[in-house]
Tab-separated table of C-alpha atoms in Angstrom:
chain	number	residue	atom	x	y	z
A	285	UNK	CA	155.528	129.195	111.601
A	286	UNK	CA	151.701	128.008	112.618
A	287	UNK	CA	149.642	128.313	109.974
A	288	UNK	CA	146.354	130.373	110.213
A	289	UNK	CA	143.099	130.196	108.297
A	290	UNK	CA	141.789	133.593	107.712
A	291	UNK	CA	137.747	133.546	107.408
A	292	UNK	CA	135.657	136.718	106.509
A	293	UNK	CA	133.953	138.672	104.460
A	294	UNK	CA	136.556	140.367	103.180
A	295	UNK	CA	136.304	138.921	99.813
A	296	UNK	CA	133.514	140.927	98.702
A	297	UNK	CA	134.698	144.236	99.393
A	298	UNK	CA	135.626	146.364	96.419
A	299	UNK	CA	139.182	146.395	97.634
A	300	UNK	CA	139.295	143.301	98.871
A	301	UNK	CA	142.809	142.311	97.773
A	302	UNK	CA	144.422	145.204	99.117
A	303	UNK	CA	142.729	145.064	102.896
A	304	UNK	CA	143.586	140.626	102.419
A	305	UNK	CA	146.990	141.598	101.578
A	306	UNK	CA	147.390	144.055	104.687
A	307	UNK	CA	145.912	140.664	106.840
A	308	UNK	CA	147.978	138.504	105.512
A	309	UNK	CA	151.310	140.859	105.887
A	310	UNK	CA	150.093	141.526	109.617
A	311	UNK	CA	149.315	137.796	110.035
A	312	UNK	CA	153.093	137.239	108.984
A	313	UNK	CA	154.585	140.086	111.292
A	314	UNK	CA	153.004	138.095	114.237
A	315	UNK	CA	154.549	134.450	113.223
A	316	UNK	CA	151.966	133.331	111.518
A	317	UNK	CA	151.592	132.040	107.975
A	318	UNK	CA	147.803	132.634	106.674
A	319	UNK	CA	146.130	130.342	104.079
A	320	UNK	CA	142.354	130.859	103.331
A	321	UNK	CA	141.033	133.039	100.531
A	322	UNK	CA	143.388	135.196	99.112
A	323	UNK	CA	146.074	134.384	101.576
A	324	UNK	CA	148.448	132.798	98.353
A	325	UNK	CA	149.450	135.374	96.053
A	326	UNK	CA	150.622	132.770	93.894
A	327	UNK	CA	146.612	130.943	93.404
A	328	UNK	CA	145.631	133.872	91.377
A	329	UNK	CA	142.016	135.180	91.473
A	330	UNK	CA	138.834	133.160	92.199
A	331	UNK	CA	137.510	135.356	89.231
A	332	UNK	CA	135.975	132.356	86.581
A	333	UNK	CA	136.338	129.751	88.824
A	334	UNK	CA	132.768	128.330	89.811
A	335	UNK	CA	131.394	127.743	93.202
A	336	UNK	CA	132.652	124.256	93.834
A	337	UNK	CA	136.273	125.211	92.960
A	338	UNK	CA	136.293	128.125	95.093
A	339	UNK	CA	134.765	125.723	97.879
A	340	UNK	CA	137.553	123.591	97.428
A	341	UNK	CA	140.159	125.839	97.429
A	342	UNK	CA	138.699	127.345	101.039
A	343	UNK	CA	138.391	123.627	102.182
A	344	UNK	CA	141.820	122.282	101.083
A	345	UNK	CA	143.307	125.899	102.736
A	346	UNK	CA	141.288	125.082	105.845
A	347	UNK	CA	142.324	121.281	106.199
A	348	UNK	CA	146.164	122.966	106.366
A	349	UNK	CA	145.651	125.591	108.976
A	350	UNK	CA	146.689	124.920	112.431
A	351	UNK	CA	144.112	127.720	113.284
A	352	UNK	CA	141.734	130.142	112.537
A	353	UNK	CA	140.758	133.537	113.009
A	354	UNK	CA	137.240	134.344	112.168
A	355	UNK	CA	135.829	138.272	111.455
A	356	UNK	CA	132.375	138.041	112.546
A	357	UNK	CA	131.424	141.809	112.313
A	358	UNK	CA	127.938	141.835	111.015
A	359	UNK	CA	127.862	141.594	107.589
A	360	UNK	CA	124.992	141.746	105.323
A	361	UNK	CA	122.366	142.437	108.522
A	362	UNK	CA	122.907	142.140	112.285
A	363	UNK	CA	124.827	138.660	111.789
A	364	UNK	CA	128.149	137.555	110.800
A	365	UNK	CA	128.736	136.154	107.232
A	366	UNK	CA	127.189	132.716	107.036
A	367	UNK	CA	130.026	131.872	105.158
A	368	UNK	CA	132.672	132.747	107.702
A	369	UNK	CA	130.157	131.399	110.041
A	370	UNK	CA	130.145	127.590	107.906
A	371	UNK	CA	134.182	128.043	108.090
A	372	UNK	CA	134.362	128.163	111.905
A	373	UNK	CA	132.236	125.072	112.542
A	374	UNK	CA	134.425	123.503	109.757
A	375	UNK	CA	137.632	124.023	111.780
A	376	UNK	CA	135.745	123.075	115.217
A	377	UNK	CA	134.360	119.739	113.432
A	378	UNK	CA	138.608	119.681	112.386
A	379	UNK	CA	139.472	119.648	116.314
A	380	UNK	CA	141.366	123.235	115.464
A	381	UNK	CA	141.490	126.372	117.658
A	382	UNK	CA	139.266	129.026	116.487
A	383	UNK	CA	139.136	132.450	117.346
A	384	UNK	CA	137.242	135.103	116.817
A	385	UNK	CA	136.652	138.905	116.199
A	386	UNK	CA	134.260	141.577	115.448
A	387	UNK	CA	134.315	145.435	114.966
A	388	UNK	CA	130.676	145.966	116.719
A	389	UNK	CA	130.984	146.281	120.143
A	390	UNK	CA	127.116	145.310	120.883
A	391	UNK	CA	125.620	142.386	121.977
A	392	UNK	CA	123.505	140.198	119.221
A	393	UNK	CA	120.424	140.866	121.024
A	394	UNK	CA	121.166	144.421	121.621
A	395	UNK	CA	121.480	144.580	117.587
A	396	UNK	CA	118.382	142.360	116.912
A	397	UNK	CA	116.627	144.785	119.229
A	398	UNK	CA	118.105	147.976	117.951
A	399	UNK	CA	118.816	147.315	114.011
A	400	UNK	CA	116.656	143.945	112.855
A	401	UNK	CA	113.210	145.839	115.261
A	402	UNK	CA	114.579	149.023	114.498
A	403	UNK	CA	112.667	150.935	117.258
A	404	UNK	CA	109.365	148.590	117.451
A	405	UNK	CA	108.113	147.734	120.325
A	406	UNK	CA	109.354	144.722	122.046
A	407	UNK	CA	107.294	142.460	124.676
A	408	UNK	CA	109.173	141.741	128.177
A	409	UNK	CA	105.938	140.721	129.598
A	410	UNK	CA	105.865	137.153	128.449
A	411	UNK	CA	108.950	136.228	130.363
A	412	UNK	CA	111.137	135.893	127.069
A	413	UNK	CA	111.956	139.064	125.292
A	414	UNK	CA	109.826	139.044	121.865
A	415	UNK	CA	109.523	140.989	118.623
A	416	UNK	CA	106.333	142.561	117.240
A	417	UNK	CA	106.489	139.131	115.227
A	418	UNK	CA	106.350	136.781	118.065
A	419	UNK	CA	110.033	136.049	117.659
A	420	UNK	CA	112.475	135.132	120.645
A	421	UNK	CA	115.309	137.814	120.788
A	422	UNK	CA	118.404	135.951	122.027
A	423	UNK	CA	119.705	137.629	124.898
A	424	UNK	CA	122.725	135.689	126.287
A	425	UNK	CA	125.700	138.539	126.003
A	426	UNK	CA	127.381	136.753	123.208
A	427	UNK	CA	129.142	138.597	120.257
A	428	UNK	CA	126.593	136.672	117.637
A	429	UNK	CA	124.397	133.919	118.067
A	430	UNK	CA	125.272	131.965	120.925
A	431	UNK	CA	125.990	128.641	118.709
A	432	UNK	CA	129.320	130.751	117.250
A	433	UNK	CA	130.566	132.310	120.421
A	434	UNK	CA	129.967	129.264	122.704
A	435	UNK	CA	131.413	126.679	119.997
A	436	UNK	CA	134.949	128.825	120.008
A	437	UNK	CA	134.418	129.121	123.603
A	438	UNK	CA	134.420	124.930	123.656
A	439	UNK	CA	137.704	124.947	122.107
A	440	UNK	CA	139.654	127.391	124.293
A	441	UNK	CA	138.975	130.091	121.696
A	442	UNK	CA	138.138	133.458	122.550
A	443	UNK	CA	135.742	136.205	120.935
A	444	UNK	CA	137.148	139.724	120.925
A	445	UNK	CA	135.227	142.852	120.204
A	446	UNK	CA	135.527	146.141	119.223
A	447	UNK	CA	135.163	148.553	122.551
A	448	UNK	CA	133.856	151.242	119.969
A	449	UNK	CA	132.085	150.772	117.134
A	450	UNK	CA	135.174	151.863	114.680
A	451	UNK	CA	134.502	154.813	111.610
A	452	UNK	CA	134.823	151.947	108.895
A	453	UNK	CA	133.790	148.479	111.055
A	454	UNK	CA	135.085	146.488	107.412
A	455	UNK	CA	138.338	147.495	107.203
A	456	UNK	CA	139.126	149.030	110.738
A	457	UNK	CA	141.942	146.061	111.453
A	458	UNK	CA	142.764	147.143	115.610
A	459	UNK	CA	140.579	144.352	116.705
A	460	UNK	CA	142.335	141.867	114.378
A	461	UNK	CA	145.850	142.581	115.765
A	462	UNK	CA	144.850	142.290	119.324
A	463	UNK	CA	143.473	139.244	118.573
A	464	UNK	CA	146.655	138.355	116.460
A	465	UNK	CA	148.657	139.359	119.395
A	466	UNK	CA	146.866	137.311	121.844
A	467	UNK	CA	146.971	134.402	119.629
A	468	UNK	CA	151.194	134.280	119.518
A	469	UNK	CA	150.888	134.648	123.077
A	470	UNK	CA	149.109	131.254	123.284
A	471	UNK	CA	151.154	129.866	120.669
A	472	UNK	CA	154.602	131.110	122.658
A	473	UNK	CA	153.755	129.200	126.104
């Protein structure tokens, strides 16, 4: 069974464990087995640990996965967790597959233009789309910045989105399966 490191922001959900544990089973139903956080029932909580034992916990999980599966749904702002964002150049740096998914369908500089300018007025005069503050709005099609999507790209991974933006985008798990479902295609040939 090909192991599978599951990144995301999960963890800081109120219900985390429950929507980890539903990954994990679905993760299993699909041949893989996950490791990441939360992925061993037997570790216990990260609750008391401190920051550099939860890092290493994450890192020795990561060193042990065959692959990973990222959830880059915006998080926090228009952006995916910068955690889950460290953990997929981890596993690149590691020479592993990575792949990717998110439950917004939009572009990242659809979403800078639409949530981060929020209806302000955007220059298209100067030959590079701009904010009101001067700043470049990346505009290459990509998921999320183009450094994520084009590094899993590298690696024959793949970035799947959402078609529709789904009623509860951090827990809505459709996009996760069909990405689990492609993966043990890839893994089967």
């Amino acid at each position: 069974m090909p192991s599978i490191y599951l990144a995301g922001p999960e963890v800081f959900l109120q219900d985390a464990m429950a929507v980890m544990r539903e990954k994990r089973r679905l993760a299993r139903s699909f041949g893989f087995e996950p490791t990441g956080p939360g992925s061993d029932e037997n570790q216990g909580p990260v609750v008391g640990l401190n920051a550099t034992a939860i890092y290493a916990r994450n890192e020795d999980a990561m060193r042990r996965a065959e692959f990973c599966l990222a959830n880059i749904t915006p998080f926090r702002g228009i952006s995916a967790d910068p955690g889950t964002v460290y953990e997929i150049g981890f596993m690149i740096a590691l020479g592993r597959t990575v792949w990717a998914y998110t439950n917004h369908p939009d572009d990242y500089g659809v979403r800078v233009r639409s949530i981060w300018y929020a209806g302000l007025e955007i220059d298209e005069g100067s030959g590079r789309r701009r904010g009101p503050d001067g700043l470049a709005i990346e505009n290459h099609g990509k998921a999320d910045n183009l450094m994520i999507d084009a590094g899993i790209e590298a690696q024959c991974g793949r970035v799947l989105r959402a078609p529709v933006l789904p009623a509860d985008p951090d827990r809505d798990l459709t996009t996760y399966r069909e990405a689990l479902q492609a993966l043990t295609e890839i893994c089967s040939n």
